XYZ file of C-alpha atoms in Angstrom:
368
model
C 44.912 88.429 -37.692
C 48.283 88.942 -35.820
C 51.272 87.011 -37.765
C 54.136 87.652 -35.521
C 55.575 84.620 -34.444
C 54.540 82.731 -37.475
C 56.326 79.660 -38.763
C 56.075 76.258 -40.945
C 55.428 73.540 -38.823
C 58.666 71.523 -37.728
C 58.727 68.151 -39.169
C 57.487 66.154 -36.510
C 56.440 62.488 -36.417
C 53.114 62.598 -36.292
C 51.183 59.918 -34.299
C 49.807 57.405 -36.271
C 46.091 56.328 -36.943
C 44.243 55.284 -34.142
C 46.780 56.937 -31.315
C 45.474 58.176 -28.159
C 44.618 61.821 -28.259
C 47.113 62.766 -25.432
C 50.123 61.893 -27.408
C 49.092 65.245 -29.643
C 50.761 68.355 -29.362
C 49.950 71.615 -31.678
C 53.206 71.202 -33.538
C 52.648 67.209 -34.584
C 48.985 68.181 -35.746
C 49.950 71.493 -37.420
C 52.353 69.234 -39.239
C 50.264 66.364 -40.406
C 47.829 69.098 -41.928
C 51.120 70.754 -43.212
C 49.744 74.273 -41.759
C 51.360 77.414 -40.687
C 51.549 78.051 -37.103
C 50.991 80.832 -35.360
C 51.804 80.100 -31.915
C 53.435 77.459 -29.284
C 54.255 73.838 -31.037
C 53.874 71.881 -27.577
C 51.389 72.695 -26.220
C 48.766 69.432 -25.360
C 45.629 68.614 -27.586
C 43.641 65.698 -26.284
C 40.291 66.208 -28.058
C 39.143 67.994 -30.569
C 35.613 70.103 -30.332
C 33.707 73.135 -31.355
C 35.470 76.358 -29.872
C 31.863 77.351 -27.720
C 32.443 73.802 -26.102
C 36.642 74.276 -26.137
C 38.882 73.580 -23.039
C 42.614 74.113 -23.161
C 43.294 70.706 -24.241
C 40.930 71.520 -27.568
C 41.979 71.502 -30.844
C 38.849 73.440 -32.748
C 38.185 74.799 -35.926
C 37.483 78.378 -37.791
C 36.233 78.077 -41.461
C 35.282 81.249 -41.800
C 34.969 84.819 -40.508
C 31.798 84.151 -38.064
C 33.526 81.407 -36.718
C 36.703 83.829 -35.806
C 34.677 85.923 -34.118
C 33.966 83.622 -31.234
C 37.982 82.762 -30.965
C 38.690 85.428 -28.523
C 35.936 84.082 -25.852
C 36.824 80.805 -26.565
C 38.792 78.553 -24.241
C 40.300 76.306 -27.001
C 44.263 75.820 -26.807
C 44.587 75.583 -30.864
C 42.548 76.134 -33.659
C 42.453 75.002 -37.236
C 41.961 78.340 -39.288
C 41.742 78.936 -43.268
C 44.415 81.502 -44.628
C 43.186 85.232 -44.939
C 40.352 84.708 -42.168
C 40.890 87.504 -39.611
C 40.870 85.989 -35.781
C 40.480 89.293 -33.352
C 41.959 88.526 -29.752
C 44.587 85.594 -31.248
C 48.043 85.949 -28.587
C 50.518 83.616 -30.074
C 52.083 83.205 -26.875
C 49.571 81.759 -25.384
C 47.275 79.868 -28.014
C 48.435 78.619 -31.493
C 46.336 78.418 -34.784
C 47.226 76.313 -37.551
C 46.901 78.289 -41.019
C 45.623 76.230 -43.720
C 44.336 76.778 -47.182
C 41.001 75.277 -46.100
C 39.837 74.413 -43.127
C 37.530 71.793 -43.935
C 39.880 69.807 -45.664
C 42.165 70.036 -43.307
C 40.099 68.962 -40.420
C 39.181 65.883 -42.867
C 42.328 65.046 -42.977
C 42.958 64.909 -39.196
C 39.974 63.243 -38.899
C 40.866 60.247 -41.013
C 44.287 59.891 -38.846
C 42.669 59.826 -35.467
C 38.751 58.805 -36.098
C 38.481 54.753 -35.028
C 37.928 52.570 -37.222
C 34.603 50.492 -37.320
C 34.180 46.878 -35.722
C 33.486 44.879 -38.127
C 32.789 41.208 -38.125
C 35.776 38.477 -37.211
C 37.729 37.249 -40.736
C 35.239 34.111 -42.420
C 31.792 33.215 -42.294
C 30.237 33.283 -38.432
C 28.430 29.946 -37.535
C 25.462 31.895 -37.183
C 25.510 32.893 -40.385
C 23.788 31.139 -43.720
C 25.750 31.469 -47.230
C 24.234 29.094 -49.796
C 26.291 26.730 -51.122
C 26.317 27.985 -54.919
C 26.884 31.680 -53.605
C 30.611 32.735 -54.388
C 32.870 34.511 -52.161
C 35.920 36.158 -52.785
C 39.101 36.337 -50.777
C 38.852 38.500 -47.482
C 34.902 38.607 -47.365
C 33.577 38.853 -43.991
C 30.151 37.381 -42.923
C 28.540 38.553 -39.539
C 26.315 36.731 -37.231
C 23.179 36.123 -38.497
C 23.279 37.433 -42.343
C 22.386 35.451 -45.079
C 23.889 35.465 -48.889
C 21.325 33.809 -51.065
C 21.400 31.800 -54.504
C 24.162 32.428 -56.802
C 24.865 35.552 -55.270
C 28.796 36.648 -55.805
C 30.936 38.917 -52.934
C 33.801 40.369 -53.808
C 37.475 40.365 -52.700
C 37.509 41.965 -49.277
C 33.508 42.741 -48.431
C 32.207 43.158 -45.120
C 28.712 42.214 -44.355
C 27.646 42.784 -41.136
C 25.154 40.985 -38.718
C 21.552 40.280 -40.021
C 22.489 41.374 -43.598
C 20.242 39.677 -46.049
C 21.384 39.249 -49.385
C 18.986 38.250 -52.200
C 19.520 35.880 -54.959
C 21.833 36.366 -58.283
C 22.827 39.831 -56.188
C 26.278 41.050 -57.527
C 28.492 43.165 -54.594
C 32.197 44.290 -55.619
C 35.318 44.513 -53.842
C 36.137 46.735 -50.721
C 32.383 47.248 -49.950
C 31.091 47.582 -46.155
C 27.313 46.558 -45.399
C 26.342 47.260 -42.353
C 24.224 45.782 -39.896
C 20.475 44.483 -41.227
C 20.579 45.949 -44.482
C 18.858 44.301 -47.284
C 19.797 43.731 -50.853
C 16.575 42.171 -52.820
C 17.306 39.643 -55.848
C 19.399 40.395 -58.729
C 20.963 43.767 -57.283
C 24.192 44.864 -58.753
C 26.736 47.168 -56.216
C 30.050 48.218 -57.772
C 33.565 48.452 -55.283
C 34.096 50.372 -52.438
C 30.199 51.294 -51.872
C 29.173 51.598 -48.106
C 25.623 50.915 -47.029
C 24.380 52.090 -43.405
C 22.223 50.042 -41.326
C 18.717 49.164 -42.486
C 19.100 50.708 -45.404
C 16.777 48.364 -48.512
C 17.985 47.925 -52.040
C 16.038 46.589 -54.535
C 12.413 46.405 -52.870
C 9.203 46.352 -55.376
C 8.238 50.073 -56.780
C 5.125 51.656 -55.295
C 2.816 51.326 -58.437
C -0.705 50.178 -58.506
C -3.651 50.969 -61.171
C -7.097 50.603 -60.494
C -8.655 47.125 -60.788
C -10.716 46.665 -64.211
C -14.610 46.642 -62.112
C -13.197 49.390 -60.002
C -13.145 47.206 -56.798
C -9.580 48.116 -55.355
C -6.171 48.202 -56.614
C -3.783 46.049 -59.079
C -0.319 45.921 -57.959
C 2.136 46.331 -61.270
C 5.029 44.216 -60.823
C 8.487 45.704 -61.110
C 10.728 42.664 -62.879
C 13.508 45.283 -63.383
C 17.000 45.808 -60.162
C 19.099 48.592 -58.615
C 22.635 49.118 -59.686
C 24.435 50.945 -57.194
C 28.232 52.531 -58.703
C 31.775 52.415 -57.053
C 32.207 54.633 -54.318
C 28.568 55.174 -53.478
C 27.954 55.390 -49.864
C 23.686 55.391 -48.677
C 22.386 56.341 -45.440
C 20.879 54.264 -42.717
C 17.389 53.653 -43.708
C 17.656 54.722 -46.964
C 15.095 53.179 -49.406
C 15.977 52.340 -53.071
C 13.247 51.023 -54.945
C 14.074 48.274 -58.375
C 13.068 49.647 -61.424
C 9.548 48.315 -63.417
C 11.867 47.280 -66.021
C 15.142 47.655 -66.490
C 17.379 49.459 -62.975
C 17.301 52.175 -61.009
C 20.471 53.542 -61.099
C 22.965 55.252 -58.862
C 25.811 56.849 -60.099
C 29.469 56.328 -59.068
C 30.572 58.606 -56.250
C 26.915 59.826 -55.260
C 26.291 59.906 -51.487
C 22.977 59.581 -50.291
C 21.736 60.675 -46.548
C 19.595 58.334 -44.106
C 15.747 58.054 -44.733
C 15.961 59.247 -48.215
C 13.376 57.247 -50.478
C 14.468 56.979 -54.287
C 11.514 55.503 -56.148
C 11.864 52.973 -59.682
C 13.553 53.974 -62.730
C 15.580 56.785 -61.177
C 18.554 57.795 -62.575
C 20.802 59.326 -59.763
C 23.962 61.067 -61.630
C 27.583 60.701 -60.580
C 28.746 62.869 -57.256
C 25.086 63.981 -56.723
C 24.513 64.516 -52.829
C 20.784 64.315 -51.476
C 20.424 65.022 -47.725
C 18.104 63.017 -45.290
C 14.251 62.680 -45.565
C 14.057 63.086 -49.710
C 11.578 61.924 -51.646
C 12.381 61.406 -54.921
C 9.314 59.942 -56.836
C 9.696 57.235 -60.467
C 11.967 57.903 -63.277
C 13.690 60.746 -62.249
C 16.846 61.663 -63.614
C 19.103 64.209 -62.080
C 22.465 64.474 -63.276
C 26.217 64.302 -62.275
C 26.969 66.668 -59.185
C 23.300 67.840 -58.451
C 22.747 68.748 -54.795
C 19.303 68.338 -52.613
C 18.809 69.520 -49.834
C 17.048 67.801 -46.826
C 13.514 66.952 -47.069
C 13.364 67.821 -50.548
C 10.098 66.066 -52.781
C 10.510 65.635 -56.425
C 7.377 64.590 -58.334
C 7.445 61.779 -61.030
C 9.191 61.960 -64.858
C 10.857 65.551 -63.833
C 14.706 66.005 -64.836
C 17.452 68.055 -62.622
C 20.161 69.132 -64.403
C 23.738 68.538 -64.019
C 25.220 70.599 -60.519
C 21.940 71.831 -59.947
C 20.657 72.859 -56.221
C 17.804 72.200 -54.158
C 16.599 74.097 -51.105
C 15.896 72.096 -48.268
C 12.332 70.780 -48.164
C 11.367 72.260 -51.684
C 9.184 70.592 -53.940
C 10.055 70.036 -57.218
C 7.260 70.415 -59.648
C 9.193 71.330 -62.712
C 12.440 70.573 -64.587
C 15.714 72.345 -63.235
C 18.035 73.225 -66.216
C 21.703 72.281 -65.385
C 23.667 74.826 -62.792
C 20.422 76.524 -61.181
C 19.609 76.753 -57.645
C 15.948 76.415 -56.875
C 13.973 76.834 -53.455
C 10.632 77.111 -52.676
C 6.962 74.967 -52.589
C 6.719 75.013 -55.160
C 10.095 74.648 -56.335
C 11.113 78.310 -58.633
C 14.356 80.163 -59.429
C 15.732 81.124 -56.045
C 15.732 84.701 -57.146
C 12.262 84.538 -57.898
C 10.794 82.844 -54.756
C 12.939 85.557 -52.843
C 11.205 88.137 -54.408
C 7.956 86.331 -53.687
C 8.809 85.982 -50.121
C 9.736 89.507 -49.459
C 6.227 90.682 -51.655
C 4.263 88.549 -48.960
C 6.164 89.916 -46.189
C 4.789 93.184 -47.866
C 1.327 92.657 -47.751
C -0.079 93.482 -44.017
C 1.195 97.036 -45.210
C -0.580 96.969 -48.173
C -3.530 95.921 -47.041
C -3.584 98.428 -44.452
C -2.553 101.419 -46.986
C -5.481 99.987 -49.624
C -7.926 100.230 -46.512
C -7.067 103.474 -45.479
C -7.703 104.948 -48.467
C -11.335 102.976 -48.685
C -10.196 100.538 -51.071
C -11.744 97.046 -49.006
C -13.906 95.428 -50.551
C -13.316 91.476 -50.678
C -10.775 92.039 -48.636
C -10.167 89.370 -45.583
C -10.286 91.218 -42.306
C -9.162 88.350 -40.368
């Protein structure tokens, strides 16, 4: 990458959270990500974008060596770049990048300055809401249109709950924590501070679990007497599904963050940190510990543990336990090693089947 012409960012005053994209120039945003730049400080950024979708005006962003490659066609003004990532075609006289340490953190970091923050409901209770008289609220709480805090229920300092929440009975929320619009939190549901919860997302409905009735005539539905407790920090996905536990919780650890449309059955143990991405299915009692990754669409059968900072190929199925630290792919779920071996073997076996015919070895063989 060509370095003439590189140079710390002045200190600039940056524009503050919330200010209108034209009021950025290359030198203000190079400064609040504290980057290097390589390049003009003034000229105009007024959105930012993906450099295949870049104008002039674009701040974009280059993680990574594939990404620099499509600099040089690109018609982006700036670009956020990580340090020792070659850009081919970069004229600091004309275009500027900002040299980070790491891209995506830097980007996250812009991103928090200028992203908008969310509407919330006005400060109080809205007429149109319904808060039962021996439900507790603390200072700061926010009740939209239409929601509904049940029985002895208790909101901490500073909640939000959006229109058409519907809060259960004896449900505990902390401080700092943003429910959004027609989510529901069943009876007896405990939420630590700071968690966020997207629209429509339920905590605390019944588990799935049924036996088969004593004469055999149909189906006997097995109550589930037990909650959810949902960590600080935890943030769950629009439509997400998190089911109470038979006895005792279902529990999600502090930190975890949890796509939209994932179902978590009862008696789950969800470690701290773990990330699962959108469409899992994570049958009863699982446990999977602190920092575990899944990707989407992944199904994990009943009683099976993950191990700590395990990973999970998108839409695997896991049959088996995962010992801490593995990554595992595959239906079923193996050793990512192994089900790439397996792959390429199958990818091998027109040509065998060919070579075995040739030399008159087909019997039982499928011609198809």
């Amino acid at each position: 990458m060509e370095r003439r012409a590189v140079t710390q960012a002045p200190a600039t005053t940056t524009p503050s959270a919330g200010a209108p994209a034209d009021a950025w120039s290359s030198g203000e945003a190079a400064a609040l990500v504290g980057a290097e730049l390589s390049g003009p400080a003034d000229l105009p950024l007024t959105r930012l974008d993906t450099l295949d979708r870049a104008d002039r005006a674009t701040l974009a962003f280059i993680r990574d060596e594939k990404h620099a490659q499509k600099w040089a066609s690109s018609e982006a003004g700036a670009a956020i770049v990580t340090r020792g990532v070659e850009v081919p075609g970069h004229d600091p006289d004309r275009r500027a990048l900002l040299i980070v340490d790491d891209a995506d953190h830097a980007l996250i970091r812009l991103l928090e300055r200028i992203a908008p923050a969310h509407v919330g409901p006005p400060p109080g209770v809205h007429p149109q809401a319904t808060v039962d008289p021996t439900a507790t609220l603390g200072e700061a709480v926010r009740v939209g249109a239409g929601a509904r805090v049940g029985p002895g229920t208790t909101i901490g300092e500073g909640t939000v709950l959006h229109a058409n929440c519907v809060i259960g009975a004896r449900v505990t929320i902390g401080r700092a924590c943003d429910v959004r619009a027609g989510v529901v939190i069943e009876d007896r549901c405990v939420l630590g501070d700071a968690v966020v919860i997207h629209p429509n997302a339920v905590i605390g409905a019944d588990g799935f679990g049924y036996r088969p009735a004593p004469d055999g005539r149909g189906l006997v539905k097995i109550p589930h007497a037990g909650h959810v407790e949902i960590g600080d920090a935890v943030e769950i996905g629009a439509g997400a599904m998190i089911d109470r536990g038979k006895f005792g919780a279902t529990i999600i650890g502090a930190g975890a963050k949890i796509d939209n449309l994932v179902q978590i059955a009862h008696n789950c143990r969800i470690g701290r940190s773990c990330v699962i991405c959108g469409a899992c299915g994570i049958a009863g009692s699982v446990t999977i510990g602190d920092g575990a990754v899944l990707g989407g669409g992944v199904g994990v059968r009943d009683n099976v543990t993950i191990g700590a900072g395990a990973q999970v190929g998108a839409r695997s199925g896991v049959m088996d336990d995962i010992p801490a630290g593995e990554v595992w792919v595959g239906y079923p779920a193996r050793p990512a090693k192994e089900t790439m071996r397996i792959v390429a073997a199958t990818g091998r076996l027109p040509k065998i089947l060919k070579r075995l015919r040739g030399l008159g070895v087909d019997e039982g063989l499928d011609r198809d």
